[in-house]
Coordinates of C-alpha atoms and ligand atoms in Angstrom, one line a residue:
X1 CA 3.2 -48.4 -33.1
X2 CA 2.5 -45.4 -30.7
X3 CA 1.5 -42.1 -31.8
X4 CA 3.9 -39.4 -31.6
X5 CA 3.0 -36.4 -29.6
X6 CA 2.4 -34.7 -33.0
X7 CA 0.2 -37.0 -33.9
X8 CA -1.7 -36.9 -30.6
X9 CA -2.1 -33.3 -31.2
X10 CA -3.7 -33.3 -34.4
X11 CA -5.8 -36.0 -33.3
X12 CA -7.5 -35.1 -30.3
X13 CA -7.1 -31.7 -29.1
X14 CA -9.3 -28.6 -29.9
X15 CA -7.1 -25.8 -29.1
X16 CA -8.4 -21.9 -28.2
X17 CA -9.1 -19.4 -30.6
X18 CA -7.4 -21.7 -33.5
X19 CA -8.5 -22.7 -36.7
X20 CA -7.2 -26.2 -36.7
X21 CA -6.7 -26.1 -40.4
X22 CA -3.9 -23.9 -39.6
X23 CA -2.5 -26.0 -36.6
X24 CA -2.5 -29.3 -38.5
X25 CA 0.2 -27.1 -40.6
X26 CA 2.1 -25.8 -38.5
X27 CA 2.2 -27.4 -35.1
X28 CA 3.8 -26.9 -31.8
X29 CA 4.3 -28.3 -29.0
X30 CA 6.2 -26.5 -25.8
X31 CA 8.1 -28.5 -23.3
X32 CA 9.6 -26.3 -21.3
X33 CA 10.2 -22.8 -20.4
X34 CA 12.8 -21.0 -18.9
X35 CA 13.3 -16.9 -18.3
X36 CA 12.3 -15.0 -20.5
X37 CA 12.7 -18.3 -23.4
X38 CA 9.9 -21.3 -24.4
X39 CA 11.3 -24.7 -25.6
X40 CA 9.1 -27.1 -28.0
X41 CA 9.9 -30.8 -28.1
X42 CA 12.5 -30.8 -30.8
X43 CA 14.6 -28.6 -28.3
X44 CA 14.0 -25.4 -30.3
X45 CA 13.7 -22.2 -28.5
X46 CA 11.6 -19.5 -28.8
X47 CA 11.6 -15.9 -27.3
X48 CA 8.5 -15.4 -25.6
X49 CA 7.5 -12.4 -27.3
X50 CA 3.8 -11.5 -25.9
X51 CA 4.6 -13.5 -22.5
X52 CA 2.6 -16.0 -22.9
X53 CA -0.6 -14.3 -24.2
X54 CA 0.1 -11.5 -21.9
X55 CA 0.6 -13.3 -18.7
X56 CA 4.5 -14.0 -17.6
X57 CA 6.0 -11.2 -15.6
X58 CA 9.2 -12.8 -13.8
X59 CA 9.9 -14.8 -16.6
X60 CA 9.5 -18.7 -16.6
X61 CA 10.7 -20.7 -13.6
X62 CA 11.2 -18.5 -11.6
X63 CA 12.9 -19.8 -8.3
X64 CA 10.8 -17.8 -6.2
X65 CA 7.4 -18.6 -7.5
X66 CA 8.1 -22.4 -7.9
X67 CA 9.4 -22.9 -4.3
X68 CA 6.0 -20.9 -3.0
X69 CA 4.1 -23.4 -4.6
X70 CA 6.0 -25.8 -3.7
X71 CA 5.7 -24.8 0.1
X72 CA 2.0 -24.2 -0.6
X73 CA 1.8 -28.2 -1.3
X74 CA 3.1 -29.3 1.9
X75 CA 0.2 -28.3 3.0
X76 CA -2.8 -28.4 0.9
X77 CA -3.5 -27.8 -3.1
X78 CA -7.2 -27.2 -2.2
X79 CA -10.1 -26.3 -0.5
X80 CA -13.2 -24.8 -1.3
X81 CA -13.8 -20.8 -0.6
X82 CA -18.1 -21.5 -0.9
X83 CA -18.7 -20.3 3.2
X84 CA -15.3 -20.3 4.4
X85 CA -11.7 -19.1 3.7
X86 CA -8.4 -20.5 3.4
X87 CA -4.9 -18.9 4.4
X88 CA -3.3 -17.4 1.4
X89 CA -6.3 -16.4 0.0
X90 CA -7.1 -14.4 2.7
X91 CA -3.4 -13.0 3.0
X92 CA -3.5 -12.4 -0.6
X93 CA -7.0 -10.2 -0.4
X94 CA -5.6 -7.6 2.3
X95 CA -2.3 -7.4 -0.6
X96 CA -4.5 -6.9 -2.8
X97 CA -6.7 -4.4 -1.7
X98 CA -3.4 -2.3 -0.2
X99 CA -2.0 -1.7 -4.2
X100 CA -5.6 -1.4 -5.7
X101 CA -7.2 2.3 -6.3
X102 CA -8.7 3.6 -2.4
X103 CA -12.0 2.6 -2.9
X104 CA -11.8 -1.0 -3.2
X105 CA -12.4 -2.8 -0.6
X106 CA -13.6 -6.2 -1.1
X107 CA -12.3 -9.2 -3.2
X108 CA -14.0 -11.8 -4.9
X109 CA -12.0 -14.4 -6.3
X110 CA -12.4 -16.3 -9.8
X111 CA -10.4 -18.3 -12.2
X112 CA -10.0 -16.3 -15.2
X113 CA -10.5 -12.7 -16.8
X114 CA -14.2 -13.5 -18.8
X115 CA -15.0 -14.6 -15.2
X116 CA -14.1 -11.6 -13.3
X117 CA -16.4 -10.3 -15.7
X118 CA -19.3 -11.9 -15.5
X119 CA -18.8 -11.2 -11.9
X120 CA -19.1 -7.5 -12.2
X121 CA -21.5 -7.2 -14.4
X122 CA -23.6 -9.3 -12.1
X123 CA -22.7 -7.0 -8.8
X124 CA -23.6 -4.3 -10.9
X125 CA -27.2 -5.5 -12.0
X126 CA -27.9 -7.0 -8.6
X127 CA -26.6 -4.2 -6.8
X128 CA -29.3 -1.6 -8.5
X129 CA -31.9 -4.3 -7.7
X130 CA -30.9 -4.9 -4.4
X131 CA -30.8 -0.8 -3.9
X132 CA -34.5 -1.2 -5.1
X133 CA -34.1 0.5 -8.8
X134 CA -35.9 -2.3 -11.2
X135 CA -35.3 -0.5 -14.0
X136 CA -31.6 0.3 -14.2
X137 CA -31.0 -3.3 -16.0
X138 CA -28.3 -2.5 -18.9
X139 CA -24.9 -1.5 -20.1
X140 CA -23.0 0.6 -21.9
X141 CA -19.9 -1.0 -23.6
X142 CA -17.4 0.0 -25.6
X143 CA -16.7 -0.5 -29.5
X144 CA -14.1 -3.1 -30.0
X145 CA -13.9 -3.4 -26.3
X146 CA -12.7 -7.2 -25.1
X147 CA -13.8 -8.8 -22.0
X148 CA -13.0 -12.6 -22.4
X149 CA -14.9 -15.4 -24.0
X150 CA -18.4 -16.3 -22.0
X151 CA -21.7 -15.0 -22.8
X152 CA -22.1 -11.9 -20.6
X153 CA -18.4 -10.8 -21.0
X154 CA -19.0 -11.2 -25.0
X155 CA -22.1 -9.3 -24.6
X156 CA -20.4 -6.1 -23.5
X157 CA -17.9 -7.4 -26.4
X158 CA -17.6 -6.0 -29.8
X159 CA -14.3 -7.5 -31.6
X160 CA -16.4 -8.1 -34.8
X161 CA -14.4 -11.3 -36.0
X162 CA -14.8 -12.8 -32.4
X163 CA -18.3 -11.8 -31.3
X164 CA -20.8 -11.2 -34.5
X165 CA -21.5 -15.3 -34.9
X166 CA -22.7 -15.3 -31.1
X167 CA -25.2 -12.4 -31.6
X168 CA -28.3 -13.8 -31.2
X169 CA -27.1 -15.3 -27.6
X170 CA -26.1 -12.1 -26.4
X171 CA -27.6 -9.8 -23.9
X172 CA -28.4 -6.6 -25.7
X173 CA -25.7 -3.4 -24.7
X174 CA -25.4 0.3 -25.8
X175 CA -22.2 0.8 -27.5
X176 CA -20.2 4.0 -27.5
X177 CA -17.4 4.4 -29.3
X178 CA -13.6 4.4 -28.4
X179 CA -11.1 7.2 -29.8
X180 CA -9.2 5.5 -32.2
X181 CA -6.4 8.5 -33.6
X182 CA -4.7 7.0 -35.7
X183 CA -7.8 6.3 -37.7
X184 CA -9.5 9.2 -36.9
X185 CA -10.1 12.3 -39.7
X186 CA -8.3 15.1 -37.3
X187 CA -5.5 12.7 -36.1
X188 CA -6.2 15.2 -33.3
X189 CA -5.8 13.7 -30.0
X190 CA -7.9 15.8 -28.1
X191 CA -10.4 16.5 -30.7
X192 CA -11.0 12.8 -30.9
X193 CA -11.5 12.0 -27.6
X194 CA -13.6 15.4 -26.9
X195 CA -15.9 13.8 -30.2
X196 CA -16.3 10.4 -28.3
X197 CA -17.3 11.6 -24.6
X198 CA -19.9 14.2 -26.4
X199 CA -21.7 11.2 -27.8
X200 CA -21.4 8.6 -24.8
X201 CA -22.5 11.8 -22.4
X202 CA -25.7 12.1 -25.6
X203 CA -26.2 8.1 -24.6
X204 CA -26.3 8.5 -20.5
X205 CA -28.6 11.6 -21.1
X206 CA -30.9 9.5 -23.2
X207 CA -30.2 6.3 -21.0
X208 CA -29.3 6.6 -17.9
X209 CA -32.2 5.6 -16.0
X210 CA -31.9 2.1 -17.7
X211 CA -28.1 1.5 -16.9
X212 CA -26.5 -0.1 -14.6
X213 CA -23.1 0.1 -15.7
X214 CA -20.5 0.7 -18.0
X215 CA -17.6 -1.5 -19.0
X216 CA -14.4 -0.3 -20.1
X217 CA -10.8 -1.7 -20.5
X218 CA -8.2 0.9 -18.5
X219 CA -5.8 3.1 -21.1
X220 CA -5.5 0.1 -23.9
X221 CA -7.9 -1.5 -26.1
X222 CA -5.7 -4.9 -26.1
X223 CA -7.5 -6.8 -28.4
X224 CA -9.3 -4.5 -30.5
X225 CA -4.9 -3.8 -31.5
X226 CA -3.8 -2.0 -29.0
X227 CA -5.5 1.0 -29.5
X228 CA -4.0 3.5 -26.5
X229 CA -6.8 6.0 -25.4
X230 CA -5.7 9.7 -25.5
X231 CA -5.0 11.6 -22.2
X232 CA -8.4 12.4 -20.3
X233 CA -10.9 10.0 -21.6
X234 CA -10.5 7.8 -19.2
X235 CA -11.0 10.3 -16.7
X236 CA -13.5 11.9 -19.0
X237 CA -15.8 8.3 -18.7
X238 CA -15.4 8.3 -14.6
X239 CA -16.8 11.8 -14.6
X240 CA -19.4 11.0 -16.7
X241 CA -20.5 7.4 -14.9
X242 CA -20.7 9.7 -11.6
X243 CA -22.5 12.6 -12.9
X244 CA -25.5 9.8 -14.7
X245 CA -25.7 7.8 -11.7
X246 CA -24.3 4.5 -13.7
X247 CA -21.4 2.1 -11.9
X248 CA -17.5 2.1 -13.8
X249 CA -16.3 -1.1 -14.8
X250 CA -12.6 -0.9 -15.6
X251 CA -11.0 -4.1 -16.7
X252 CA -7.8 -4.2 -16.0
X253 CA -6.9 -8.1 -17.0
X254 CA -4.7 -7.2 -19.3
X255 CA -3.2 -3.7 -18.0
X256 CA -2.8 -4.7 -14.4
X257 CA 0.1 -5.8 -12.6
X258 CA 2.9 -3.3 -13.8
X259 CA 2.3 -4.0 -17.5
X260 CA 1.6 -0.1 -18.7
X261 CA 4.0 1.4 -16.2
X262 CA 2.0 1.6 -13.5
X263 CA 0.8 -1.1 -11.2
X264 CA -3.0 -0.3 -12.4
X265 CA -3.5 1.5 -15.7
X266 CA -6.2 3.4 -13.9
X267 CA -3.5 4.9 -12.0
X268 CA -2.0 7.2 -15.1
X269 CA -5.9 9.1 -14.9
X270 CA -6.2 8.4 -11.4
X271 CA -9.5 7.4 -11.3
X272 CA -11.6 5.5 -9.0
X273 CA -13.5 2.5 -10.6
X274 CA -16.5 1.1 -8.7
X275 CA -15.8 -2.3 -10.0
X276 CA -12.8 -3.5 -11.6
X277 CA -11.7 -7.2 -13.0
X278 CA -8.2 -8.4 -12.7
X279 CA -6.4 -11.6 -14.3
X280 CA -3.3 -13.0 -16.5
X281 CA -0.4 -11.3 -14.0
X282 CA -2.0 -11.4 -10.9
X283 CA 0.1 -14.7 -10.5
X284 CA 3.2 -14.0 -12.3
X285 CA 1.8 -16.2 -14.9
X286 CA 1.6 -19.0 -13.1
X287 CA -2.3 -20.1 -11.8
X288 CA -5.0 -19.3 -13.3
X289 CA -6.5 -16.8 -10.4
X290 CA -8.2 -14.0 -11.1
X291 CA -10.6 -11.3 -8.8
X292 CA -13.3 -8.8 -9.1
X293 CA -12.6 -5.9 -6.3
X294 CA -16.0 -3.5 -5.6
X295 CA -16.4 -0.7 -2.9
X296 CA -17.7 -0.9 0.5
X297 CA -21.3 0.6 -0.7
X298 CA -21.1 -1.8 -3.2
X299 CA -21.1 -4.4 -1.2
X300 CA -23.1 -3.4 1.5
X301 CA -26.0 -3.6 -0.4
X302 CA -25.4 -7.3 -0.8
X303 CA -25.0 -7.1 3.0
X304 CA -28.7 -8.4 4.8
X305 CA -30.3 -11.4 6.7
X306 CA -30.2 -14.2 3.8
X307 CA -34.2 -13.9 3.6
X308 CA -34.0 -10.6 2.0
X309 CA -32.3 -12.7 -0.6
X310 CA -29.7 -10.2 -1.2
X311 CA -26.7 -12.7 -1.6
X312 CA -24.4 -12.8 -4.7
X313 CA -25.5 -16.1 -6.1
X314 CA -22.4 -16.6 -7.7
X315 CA -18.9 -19.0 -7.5
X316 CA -17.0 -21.5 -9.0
X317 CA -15.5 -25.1 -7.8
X318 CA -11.4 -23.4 -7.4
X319 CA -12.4 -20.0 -6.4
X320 CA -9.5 -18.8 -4.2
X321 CA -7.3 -21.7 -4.7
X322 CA -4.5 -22.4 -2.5
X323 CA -1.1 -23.0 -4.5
X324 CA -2.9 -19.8 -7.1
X325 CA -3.2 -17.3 -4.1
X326 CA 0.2 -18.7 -2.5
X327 CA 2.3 -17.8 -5.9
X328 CA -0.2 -14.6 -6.5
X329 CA 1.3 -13.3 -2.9
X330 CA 4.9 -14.2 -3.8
X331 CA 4.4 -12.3 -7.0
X332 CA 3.2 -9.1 -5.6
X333 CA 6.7 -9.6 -3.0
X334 CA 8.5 -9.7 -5.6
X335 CA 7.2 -6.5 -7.2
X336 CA 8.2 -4.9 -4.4
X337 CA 11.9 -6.3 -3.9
X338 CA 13.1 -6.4 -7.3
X339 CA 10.9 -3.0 -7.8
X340 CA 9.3 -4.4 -10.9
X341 CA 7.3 -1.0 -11.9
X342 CA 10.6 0.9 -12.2
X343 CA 12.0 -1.9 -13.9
X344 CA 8.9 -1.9 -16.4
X345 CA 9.6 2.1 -17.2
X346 CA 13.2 1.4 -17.7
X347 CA 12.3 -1.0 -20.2
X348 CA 9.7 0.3 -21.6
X349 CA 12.0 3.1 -22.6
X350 CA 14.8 1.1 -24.4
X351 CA 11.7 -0.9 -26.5
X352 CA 10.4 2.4 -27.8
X353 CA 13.8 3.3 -29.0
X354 CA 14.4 -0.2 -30.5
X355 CA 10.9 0.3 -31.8
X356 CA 12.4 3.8 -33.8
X357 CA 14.3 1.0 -36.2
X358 CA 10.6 -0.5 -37.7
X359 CA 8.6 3.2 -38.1
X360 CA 10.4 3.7 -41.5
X361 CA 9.3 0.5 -42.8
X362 CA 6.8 0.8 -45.6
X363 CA 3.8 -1.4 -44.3
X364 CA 4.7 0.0 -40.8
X365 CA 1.4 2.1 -40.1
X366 CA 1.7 3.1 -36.7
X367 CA 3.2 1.7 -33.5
X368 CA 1.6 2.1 -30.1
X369 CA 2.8 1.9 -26.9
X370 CA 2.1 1.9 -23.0
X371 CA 4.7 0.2 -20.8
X372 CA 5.5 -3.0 -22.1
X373 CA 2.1 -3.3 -24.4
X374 CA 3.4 -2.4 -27.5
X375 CA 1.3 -3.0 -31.3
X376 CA 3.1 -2.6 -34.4
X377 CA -0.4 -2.1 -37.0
X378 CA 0.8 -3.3 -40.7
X379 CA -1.0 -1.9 -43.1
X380 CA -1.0 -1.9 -47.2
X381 CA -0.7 1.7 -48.1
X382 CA 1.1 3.9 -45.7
X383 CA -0.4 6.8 -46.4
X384 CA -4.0 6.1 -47.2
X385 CA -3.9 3.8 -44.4
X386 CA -5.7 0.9 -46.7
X387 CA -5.1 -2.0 -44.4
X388 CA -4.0 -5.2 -46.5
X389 CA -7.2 -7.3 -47.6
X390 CA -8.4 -9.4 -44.4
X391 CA -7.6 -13.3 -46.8
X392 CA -3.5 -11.8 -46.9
X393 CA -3.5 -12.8 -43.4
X394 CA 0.1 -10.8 -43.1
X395 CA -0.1 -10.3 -39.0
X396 CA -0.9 -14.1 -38.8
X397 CA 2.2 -15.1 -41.8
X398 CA 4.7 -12.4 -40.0
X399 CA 4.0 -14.2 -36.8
X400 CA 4.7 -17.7 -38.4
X401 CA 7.9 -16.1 -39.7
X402 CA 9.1 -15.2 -36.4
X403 CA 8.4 -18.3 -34.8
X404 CA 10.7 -19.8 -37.2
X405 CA 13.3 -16.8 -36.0
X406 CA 12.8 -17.4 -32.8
X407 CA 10.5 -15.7 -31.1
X408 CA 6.6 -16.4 -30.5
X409 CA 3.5 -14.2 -30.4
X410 CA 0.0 -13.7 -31.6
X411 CA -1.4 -11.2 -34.3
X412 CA -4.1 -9.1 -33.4
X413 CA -5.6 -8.9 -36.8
X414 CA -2.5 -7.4 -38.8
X415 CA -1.5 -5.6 -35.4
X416 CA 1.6 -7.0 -34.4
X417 CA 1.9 -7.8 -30.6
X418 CA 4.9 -7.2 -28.5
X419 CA 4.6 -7.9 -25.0
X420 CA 7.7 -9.1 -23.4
X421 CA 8.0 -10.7 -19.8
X422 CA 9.3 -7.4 -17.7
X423 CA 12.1 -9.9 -17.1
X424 CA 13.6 -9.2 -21.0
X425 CA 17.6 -8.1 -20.7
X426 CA 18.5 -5.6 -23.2
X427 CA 19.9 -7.3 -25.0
X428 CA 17.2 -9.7 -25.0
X429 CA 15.0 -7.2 -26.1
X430 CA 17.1 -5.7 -28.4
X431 CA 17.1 -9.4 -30.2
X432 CA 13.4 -10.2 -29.8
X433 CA 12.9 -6.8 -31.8
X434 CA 15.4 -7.5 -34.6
X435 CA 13.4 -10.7 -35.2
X436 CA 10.1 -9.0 -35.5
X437 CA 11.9 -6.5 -37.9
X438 CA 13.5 -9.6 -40.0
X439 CA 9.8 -11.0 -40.5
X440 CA 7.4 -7.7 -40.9
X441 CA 10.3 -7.2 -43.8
X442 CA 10.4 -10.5 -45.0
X443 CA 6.9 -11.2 -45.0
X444 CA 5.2 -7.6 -46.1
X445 CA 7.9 -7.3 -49.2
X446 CA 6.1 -10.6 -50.3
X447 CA 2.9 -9.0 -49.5
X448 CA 2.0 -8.0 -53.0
X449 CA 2.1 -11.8 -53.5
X450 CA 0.4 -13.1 -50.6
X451 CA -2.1 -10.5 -51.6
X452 CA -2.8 -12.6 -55.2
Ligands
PLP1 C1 -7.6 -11.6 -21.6 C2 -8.6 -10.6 -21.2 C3 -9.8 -11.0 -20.7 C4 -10.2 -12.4 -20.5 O1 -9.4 -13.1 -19.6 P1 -9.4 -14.7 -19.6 O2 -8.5 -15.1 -18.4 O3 -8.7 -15.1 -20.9 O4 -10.8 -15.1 -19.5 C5 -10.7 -10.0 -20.3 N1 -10.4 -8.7 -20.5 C6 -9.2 -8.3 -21.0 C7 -9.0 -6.9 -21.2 C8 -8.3 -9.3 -21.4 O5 -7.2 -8.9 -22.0

């Protein structure tokens, strides 16, 4: 008898971030997609409701994006960027470099966000070497900062659940910490963020001569819960990075591409970054491309005969592939013809007034928002604050809930994500939000019993 694609699941596939305990449960297995809806094998359909773990912008098959591909493969899938260039990724790095912040200049291509990552925080150690300063060797990071999943970028990690276990592999970093307001004593926005540059500027003072750089994710702590950073720290970090002599990474993975209103998050403090890591929309969703962009000084210190063995020792096998860079170009056309940023603050908007309808719930904490990032944080006691005990598992059983409603996304913790495709109708959205009101009541008035 042959397996059934269920079956085939359970048996051989190891599937990211997932305890397969839990998959063997409850399994799934999309077949198609279509706007802003997924479809599993058994022909249900689901509201993608965090696009795709933050990635879809257009929506699913999207005409535009599937013919450039298409047209992309008439001519050649791939070929290698290791001492040459191809066409669209060469078209794609002047785009690029046209929407990015002034003082980027130069592209280097990779395949996903940890990688971008890696990337920078090599360009950053290298480029104090290659400048002839041995010492400055380290980083600063931020508290429950997220930079992807390989070594270096979990080293200038610090999600506890994700990155404790790997401690002894990691690369030692200073940590400052974040303004959090929400749990903060003042609830004081300013205050807060004033209380977290004092001690990172106490750090650099102490520091700086050791540091190379400092990563930082631009406006939104995505994976720490969506944690939004009060107005000015941001800005407050650049000034300090310039004033100790230590390079700004801003990772802007999950914040670039329209998805906070503006086409970089960087833009709302507009600051400069010396290095900064994009990913997930660069391609509508699509290809896995993603690119490091550094300044002209920057790179110039990589810039000598190869004896001086200055050179970025650095690539991987699909850097700058063909069909990624071909959709990645017809993505950022499309930003500009169907004026996706406007359409993000329009929409944005009517979310945070649907949103209104779930702040009077009792286990609704708080909900934060920027753009079309939005995290709904569930907590036990409204006002204590006491978060529900970590074995409830509530974010994890409300999203379960609304995947049998209709719509699919991924707990942070018991943050609630909501990160539709920019493509959501109104009405769309207006649905995807009843669904995640439906659960968050369903599953928290059961809460006291989940909690046994
Ligand atoms: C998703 C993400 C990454 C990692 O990107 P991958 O493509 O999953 O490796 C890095 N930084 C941030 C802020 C992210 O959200």
């Amino acid at each position: 008898m042959t397996k059934t694609l269920l079956e085939k699941s359970k048996e051989h596939l190891w599937l990211p971030f997932t305890q397969m305990k839990d998959y063997e449960k409850d399994p799934l297995i999309i077949e198609s997609g279509n706007g802003v809806k997924l479809k599993d094998i058994d022909g249900k359909e689901y509201y993608d409701g965090f696009s795709s773990v933050w990635l879809n912008v257009h929506g699913h098959r999207k005409k535009e994006l599937d013919d450039a591909i298409k047209k992309q493969l008439n001519k050649i899938a791939h070929s290698t960027l290791l001492g040459m260039t191809n066409v669209p990724a060469t078209e794609l790095a002047e785009k690029l470099i046209e929407i990015t912040p002034e003082q980027l200049t130069r592209v280097f291509y990779s395949d996903s966000g940890a990688e971008a990552i890696e990337i920078a925080l090599k360009m950053a150690y290298q480029y104090w070497k290659n400048e002839g300063y041995q010492k400055k060797r380290k980083f600063i990071s931020m508290n429950n900062g997220y930079h992807g999943d390989t070594i270096g970028a979990v080293s200038v990690g610090s999600v506890e659940l994700f990155h404790q276990v790997y401690g002894p592999l990691m690369f030692d970093s200073f940590k400052a910490p974040i303004p959090n307001v929400y749990r903060s004593n003042s609830e004081n926005p300013d205050q807060c963020r004033d209380e977290c540059l004092n001690i990172l500027e106490q750090l650099l003072i102490e520091n700086h001569q050791d540091i190379a750089g400092l990563t930082i994710e631009a406006m939104v702590q995505g994976a720490a819960g969506m944690i939004v950073m009060p107005d000015g720290f941001l800005s407050g970090v650049r000034e300090l990075c310039t004033k100790y002599d230590v390079l700004m990474i801003v990772d802007e993975v999950a914040t670039g591409f329209g998805r906070t209103g503006k086409m970089f998050a960087c833009e709302h403090e507009g600051i400069q970054p010396d290095l900064m890591t994009v990913g997930k929309g660069i391609t509508g969703g699509y290809l896995p491309i993603s690119a490091t962009f550094t300044t002209e000084d920057i790179y110039n210190a990589f810039y000598d005969d190869y004896e001086k063995l200055k050179t970025l020792f650095h690539g991987h096998s699909y850097t700058g592939n063909q069909l990624g860079c071909a959709v990645a170009i017809e993505n950022l056309r499309l930003f500009e013809s169907e004026k996706i940023i406007d359409r993000v603050n329009e929409k944005a908007e009517e979310v945070k007034t649907l949103l209104y309808d779930l702040e009077l719930l009792p286990h609704v904490g708080e909900i934060r928002q920027l753009g079309l990032i939005c995290g709904i944080e569930l907590v036990k006691n409204k006002k204590t604050k006491e978060p529900f005990p970590f074995n409830s598992r509530v974010g994890y059983h409300v999203s379960l809930k609304m995947r049998e409603l209709g719509m699919i996304t991924r707990p942070m913790g018991d943050v609630i994500v909501f990160m539709p495709p920019f493509a959501s109708s109104s009405d769309e959205l207006t649905e995807m939000v009843k669904i995640m009101k439906n659960a968050i009541v369903e599953v928290t008035q059961g809460a006291a019993t989940i909690d046994a």
